[in-house]
Coordinates of C-alpha atoms in Angstrom, one line a residue:
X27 CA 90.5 180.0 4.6
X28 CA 91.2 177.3 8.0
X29 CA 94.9 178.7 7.8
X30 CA 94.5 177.9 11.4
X31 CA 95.1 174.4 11.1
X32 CA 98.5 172.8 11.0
X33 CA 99.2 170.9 7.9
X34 CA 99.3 167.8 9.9
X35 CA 96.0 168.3 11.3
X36 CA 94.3 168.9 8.0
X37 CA 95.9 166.4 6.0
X38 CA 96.2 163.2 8.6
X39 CA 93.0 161.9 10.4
X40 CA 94.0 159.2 13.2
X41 CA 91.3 157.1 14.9
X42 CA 91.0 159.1 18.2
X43 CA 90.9 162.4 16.2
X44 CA 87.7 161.4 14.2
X45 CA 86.1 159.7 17.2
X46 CA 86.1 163.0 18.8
X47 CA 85.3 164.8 15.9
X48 CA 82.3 163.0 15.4
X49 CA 81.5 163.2 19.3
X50 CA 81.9 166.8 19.2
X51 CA 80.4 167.8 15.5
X52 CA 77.1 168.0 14.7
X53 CA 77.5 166.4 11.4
X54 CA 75.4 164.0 9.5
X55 CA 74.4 161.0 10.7
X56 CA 76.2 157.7 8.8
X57 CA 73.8 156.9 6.1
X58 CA 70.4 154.9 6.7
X59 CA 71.4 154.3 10.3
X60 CA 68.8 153.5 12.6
X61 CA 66.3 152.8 9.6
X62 CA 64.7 150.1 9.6
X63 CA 65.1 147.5 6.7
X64 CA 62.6 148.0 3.5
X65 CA 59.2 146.6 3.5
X66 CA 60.1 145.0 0.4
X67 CA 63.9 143.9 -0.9
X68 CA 62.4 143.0 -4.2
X69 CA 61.3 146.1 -6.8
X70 CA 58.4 144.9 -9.1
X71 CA 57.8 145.9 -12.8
X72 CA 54.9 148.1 -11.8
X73 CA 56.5 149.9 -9.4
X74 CA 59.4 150.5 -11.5
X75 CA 56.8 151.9 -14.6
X76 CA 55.5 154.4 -12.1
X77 CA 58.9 155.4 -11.3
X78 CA 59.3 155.5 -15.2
X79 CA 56.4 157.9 -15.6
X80 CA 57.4 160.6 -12.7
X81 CA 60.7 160.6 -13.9
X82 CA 59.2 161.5 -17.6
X83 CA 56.9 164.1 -15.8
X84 CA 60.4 165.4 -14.3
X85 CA 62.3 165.2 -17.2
X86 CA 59.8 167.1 -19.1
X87 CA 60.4 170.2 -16.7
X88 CA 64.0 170.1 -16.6
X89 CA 65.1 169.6 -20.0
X90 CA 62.7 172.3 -20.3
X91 CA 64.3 175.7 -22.2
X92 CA 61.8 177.6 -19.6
X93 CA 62.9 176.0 -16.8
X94 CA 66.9 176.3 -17.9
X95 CA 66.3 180.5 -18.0
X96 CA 64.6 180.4 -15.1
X97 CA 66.0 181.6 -11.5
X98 CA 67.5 179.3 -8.5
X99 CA 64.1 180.5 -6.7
X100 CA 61.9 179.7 -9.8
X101 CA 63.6 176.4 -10.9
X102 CA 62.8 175.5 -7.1
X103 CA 58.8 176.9 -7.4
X104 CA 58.3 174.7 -10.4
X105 CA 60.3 171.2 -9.1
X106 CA 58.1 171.9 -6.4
X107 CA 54.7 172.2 -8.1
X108 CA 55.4 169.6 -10.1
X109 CA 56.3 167.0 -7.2
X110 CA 53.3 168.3 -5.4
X111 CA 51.0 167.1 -9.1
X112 CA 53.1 163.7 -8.7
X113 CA 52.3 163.3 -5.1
X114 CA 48.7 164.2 -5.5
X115 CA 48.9 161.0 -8.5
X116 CA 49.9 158.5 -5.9
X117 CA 53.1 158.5 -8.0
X118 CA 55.1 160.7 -5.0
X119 CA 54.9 160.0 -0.9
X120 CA 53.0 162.8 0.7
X121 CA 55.3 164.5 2.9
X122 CA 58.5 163.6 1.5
X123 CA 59.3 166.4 -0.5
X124 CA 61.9 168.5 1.3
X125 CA 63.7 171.8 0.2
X126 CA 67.4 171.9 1.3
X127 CA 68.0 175.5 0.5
X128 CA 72.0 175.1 1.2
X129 CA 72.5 172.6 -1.2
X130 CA 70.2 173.7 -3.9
X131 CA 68.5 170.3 -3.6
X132 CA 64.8 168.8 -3.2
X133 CA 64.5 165.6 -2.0
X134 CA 61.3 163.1 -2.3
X135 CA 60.3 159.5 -2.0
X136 CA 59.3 157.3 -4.7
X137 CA 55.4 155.7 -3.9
X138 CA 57.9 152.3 -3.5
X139 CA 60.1 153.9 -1.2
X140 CA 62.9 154.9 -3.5
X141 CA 64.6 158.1 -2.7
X142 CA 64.7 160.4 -5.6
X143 CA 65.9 164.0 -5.5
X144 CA 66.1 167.3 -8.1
X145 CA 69.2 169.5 -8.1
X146 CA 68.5 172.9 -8.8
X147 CA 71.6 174.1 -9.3
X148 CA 73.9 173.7 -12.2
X149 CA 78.0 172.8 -11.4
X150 CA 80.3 175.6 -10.4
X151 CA 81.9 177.6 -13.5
X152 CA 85.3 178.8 -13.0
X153 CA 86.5 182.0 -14.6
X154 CA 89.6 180.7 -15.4
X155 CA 91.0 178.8 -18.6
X156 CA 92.0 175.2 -17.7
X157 CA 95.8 175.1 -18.4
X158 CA 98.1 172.1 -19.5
X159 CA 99.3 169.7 -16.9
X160 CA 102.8 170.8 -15.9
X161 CA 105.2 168.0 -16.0
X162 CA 106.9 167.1 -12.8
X163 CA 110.9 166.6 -12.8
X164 CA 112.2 163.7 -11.3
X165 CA 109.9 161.0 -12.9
X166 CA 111.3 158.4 -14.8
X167 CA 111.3 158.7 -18.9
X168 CA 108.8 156.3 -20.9
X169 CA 108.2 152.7 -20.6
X170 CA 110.3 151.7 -23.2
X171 CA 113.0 148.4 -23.9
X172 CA 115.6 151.0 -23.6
X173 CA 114.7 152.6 -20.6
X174 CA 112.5 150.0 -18.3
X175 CA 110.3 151.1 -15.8
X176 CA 109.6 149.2 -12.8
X177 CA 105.4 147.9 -12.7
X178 CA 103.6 150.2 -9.9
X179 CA 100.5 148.4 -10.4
X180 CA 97.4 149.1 -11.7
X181 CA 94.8 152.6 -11.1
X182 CA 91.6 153.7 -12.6
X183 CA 89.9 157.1 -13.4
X184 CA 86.3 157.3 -12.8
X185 CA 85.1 160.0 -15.0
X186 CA 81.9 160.9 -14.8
X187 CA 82.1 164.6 -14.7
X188 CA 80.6 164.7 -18.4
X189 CA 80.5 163.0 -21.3
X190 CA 83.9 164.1 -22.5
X191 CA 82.0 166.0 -26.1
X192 CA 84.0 169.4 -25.9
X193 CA 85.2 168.9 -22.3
X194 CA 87.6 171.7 -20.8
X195 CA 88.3 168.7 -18.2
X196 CA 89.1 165.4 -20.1
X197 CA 91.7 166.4 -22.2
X198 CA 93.7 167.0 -18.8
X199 CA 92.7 163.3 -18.2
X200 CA 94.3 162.0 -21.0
X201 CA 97.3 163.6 -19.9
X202 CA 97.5 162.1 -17.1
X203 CA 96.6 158.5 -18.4
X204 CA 99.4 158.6 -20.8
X205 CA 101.8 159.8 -18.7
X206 CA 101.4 157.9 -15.8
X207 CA 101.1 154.5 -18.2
X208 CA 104.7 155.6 -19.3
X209 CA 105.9 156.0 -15.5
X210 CA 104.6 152.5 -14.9
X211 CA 101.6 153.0 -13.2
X212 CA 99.2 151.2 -15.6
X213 CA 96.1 153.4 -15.8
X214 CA 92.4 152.9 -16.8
X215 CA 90.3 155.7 -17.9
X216 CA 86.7 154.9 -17.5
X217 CA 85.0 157.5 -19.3
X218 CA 80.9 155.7 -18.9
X219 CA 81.0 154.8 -14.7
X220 CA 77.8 152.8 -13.8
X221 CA 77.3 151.4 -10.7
X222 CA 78.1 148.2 -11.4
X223 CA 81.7 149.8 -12.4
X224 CA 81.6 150.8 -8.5
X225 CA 81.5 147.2 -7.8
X226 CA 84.7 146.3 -9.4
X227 CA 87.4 148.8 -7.3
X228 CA 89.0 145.6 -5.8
X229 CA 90.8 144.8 -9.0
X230 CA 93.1 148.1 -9.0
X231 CA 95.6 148.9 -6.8
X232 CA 94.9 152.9 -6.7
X233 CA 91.0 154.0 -7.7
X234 CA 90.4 157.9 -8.2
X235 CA 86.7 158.8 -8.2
X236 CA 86.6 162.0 -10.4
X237 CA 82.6 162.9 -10.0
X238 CA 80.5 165.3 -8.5
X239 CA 79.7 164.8 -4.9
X240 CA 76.7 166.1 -3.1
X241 CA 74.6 166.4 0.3
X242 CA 71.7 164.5 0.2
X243 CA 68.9 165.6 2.8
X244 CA 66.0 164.0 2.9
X245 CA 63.2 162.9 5.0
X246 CA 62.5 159.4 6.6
X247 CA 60.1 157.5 9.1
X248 CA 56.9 156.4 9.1
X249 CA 55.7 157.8 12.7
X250 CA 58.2 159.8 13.0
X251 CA 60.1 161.8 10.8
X252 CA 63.5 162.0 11.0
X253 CA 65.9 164.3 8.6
X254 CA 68.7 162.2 7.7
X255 CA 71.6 163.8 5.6
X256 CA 74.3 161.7 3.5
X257 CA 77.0 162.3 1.0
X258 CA 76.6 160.9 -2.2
X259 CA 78.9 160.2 -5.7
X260 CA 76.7 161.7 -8.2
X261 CA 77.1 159.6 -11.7
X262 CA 76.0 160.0 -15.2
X263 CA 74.3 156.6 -15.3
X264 CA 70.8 158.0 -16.7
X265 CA 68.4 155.8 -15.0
X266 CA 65.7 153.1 -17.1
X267 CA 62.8 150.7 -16.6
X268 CA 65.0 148.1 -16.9
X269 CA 68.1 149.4 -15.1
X270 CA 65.6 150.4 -12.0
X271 CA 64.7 146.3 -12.1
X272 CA 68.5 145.7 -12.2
X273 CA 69.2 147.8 -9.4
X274 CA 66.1 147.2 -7.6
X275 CA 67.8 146.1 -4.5
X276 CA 70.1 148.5 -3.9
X277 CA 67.8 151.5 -4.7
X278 CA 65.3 150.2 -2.4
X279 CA 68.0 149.6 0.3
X280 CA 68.9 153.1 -0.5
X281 CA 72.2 152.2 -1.4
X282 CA 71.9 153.8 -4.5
X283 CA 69.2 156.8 -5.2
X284 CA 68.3 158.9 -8.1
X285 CA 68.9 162.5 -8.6
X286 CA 68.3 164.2 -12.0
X287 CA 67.4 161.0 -13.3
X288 CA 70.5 159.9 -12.9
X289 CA 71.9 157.2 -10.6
X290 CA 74.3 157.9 -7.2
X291 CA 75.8 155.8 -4.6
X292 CA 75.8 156.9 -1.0
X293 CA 78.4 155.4 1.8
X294 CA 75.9 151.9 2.2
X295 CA 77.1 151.1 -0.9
X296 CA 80.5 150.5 -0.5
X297 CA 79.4 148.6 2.6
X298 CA 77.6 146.0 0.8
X299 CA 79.4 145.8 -2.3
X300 CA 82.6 145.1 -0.6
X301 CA 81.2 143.7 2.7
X302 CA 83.8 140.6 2.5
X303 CA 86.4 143.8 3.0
X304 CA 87.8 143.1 -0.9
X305 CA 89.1 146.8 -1.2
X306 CA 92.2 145.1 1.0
X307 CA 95.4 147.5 0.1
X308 CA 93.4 149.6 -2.4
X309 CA 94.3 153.2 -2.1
X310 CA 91.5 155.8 -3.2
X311 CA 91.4 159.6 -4.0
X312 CA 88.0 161.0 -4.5
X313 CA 88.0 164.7 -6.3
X314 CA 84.0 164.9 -5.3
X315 CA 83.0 168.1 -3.6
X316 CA 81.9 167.5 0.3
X317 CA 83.8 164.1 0.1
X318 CA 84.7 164.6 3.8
X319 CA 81.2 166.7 4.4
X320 CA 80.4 170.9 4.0
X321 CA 80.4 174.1 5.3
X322 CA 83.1 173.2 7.2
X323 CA 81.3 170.1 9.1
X324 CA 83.2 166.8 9.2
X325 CA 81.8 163.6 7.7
X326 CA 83.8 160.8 7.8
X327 CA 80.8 158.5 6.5
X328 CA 81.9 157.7 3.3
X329 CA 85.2 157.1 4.3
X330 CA 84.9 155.1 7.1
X331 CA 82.9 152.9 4.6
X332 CA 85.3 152.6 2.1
X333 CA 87.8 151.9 4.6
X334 CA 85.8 149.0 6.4
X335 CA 85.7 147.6 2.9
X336 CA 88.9 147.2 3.3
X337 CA 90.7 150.1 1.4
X338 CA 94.3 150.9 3.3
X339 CA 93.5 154.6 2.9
X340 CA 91.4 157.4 1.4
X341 CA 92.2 161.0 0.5
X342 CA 89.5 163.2 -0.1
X343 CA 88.1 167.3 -0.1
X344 CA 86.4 168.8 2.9
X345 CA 83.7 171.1 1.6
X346 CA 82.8 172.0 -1.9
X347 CA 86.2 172.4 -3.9
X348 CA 86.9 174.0 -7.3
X349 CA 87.3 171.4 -10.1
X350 CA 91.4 173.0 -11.3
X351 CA 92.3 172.8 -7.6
X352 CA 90.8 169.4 -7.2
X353 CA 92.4 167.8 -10.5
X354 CA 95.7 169.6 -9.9
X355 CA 96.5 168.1 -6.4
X356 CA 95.4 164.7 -7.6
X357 CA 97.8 164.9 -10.5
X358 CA 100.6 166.3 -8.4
X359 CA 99.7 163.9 -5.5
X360 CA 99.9 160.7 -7.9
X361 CA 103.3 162.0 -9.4
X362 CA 104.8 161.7 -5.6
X363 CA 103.3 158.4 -5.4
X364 CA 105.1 157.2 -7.9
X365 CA 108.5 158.6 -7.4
X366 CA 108.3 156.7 -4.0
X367 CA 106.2 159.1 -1.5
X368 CA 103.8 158.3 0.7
X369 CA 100.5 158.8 0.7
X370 CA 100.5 161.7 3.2
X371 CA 103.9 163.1 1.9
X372 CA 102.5 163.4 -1.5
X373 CA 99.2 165.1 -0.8
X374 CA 101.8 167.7 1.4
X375 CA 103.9 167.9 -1.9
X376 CA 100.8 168.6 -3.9
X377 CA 99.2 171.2 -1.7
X378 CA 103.1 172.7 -1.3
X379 CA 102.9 173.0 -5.1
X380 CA 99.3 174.5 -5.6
X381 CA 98.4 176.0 -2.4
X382 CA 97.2 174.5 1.2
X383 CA 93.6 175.1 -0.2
X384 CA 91.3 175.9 -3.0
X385 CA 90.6 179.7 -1.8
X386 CA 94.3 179.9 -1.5
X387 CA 94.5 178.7 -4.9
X388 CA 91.5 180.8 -6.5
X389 CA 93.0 184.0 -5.3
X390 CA 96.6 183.5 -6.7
X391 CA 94.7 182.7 -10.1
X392 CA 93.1 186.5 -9.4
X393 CA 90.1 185.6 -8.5
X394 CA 88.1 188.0 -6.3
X395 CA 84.4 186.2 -5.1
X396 CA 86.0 182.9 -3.4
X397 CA 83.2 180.5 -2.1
X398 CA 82.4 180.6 1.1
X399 CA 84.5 177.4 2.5
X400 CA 87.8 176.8 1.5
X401 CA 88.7 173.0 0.4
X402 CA 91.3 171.3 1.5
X403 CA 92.8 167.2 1.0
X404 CA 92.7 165.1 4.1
X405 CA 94.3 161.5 4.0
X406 CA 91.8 159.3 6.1
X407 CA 93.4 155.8 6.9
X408 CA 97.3 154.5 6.4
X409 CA 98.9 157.8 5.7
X410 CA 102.0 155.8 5.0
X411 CA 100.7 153.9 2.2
X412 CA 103.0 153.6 -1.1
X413 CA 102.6 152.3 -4.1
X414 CA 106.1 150.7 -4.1
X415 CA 104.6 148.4 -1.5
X416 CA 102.4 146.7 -4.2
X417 CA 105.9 144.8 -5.3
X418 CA 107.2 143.8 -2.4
X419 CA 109.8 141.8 -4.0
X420 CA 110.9 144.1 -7.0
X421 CA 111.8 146.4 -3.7
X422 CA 113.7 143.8 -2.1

């Protein structure tokens, strides 16, 4: 459960901390570093309709009833076979297929040089009932002419968890979108995130990624093979003909790869979308599991990207975390934000609140099988951000 750690220590990262970290971890390598730059910037139609038709052959086998009853082992067996058929059709790169048995994933190449992957496993169910957001005290009442509420600026939800039809999670969303409108933080729920939503984070102040978040491992190099891992946002932008075109560049740059069929953004990304460093000020909490890497190895690439875009700081989850953990400290974290905390005081408050860690957490809820790794929030950047400074002169 890490209790070892101070709270500082496992909420705060300073410069010299994660330089050493990543001197003295063996953790993954920052995405696509070292590669060398695509043969091709340009995707053409006809490789994007024989992306088209191994994604069908795909599809076919996982929307498959057969291949839903079947085991992890199984499900694995027949990706595999059926990769191996694509591969032997020119449609696949011989030798890209790789089997990444920790993260229930198999990773391939695209004939173009597209990186494409098949998660075996389905999300993490939690044996408990999702319970109503408890309101906070201390928060101001409603926006209303009677009772005025000064402007925090502006935040958006990214959900892409699912597609809200029967949701045990969304409603909790709501919640929060409503109340924190009425607090004066003026809040956006985006409930169908594409990546070209990704590419518009510099026009809010405060930008919470609620998504799964993976480990990507694949293989690369044309003499010699290299295993490259990298975090990745995990959307449920299903992936088309015409939106492989669209985002031809970016998926051939590797910024953006396919998993499921659908699309996901790795740390390069952020890099290019927000090169010019556009995310100035922008504060951003990212529920994703393995945010800040797994099984207890630190990762600071997608991060350190999102803060050389310019963000003034990120808080994330180290390791896979459980989603009532996740959503709870980013609701009680958000409420400290707002009644004047900063950033590294609120994720404190939260986790004082609901538990230093998600193992912590599942066990007081009675649960008996924790995972393996316990999660836990880290604040990467400004830890003293606020969002009272966004009106400087409302505070003066």
């Amino acid at each position: 459960m890490n209790q070892n750690h101070s709270p500082l220590f496992r909420r705060t990262l300073c410069a010299v901390c994660a330089f050493a970290f990543l001197l003295t971890l063996a953790g993954p390598a920052a995405y696509a570093a070292g590669e060398a730059a695509p043969a091709a910037t340009e995707l053409t139609r006809a490789q994007a309709a024989a992306m088209a038709q191994a994604d069908a052959a795909m599809s076919e086998l996982l929307d498959s009833s057969s291949y839903a009853a079947m085991s992890v082992d199984q499900r694995q067996a027949a990706a595999q076979a059926q990769l191996d058929q694509l591969a032997s059709q020119g449609l696949v790169q011989s030798g890209s297929i790789r089997y990444d048995e920790e993260n229930g994933m198999l990773s391939f190449t695209y004939d173009c040089g597209v990186l494409g992957g098949v998660l075996l496993t389905g999300w993490e169910e939690e044996p408990f009932v999702d319970l109503p957001l408890e309101m906070p005290a201390g928060l101001p009442g409603p926006l209303d002419a009677q009772n005025d509420v000064r402007p925090l600026g502006n935040a958006i939800i990214y959900y892409a968890f699912d597609d809200t039809v029967n949701s045990s999670r969304y409603p909790s969303y709501l919640t929060m979108q409503e109340a924190w409108n009425g607090w004066g933080l003026s809040t956006t729920l985006d409930t169908d995130v594409t990546v070209a939503d990704l590419r518009h984070m510099d026009d809010y102040d405060l930008c919470i990624l609620s998504t799964h978040g993976a480990y990507y491992t694949y293989t690369t190099g044309w003499l010699f093979k290299q295993v490259r891992t990298a975090p990745v946002l995990l959307l449920r932008e299903e992936s088309s003909f015409w939106d492989d075109l669209r985002y031809g560049f970016d998926l051939l740059t590797h910024r953006v790869i396919k998993v499921n069929g659908n699309y996901c953004v790795t740390p390069d990304f952020f890099s290019a979308a927000y090169r010019d460093g556009q995310l100035e000020g922008t504060m951003v909490f990212s529920e994703t599991c393995e945010f800040f890497g797994g099984s207890n190895i630190l990762d600071l690439s997608m991060s350190n990207a999102l803060l050389d875009a310019g963000a003034r700081t990120v808080v994330g989850f180290v390791n896979n975390v459980y989603a009532v953990y996740s959503r709870n400290m980013l609701w009680g974290t958000v409420n400290q934000l707002i009644m004047g905390q900063n950033i590294l005081q609120a994720v404190d408050a939260a986790a004082a609140t609901y538990g230093p860690d998600d193992i912590y957490w599942y066990l007081s809820q009675g649960g008996t099988k924790p995972h393996r790794y316990a999660a836990f929030a880290l604040v990467h950047g400004d830890d003293t951000a606020t969002l009272y400074t966004l009106d400087q002169s409302a505070a003066a």
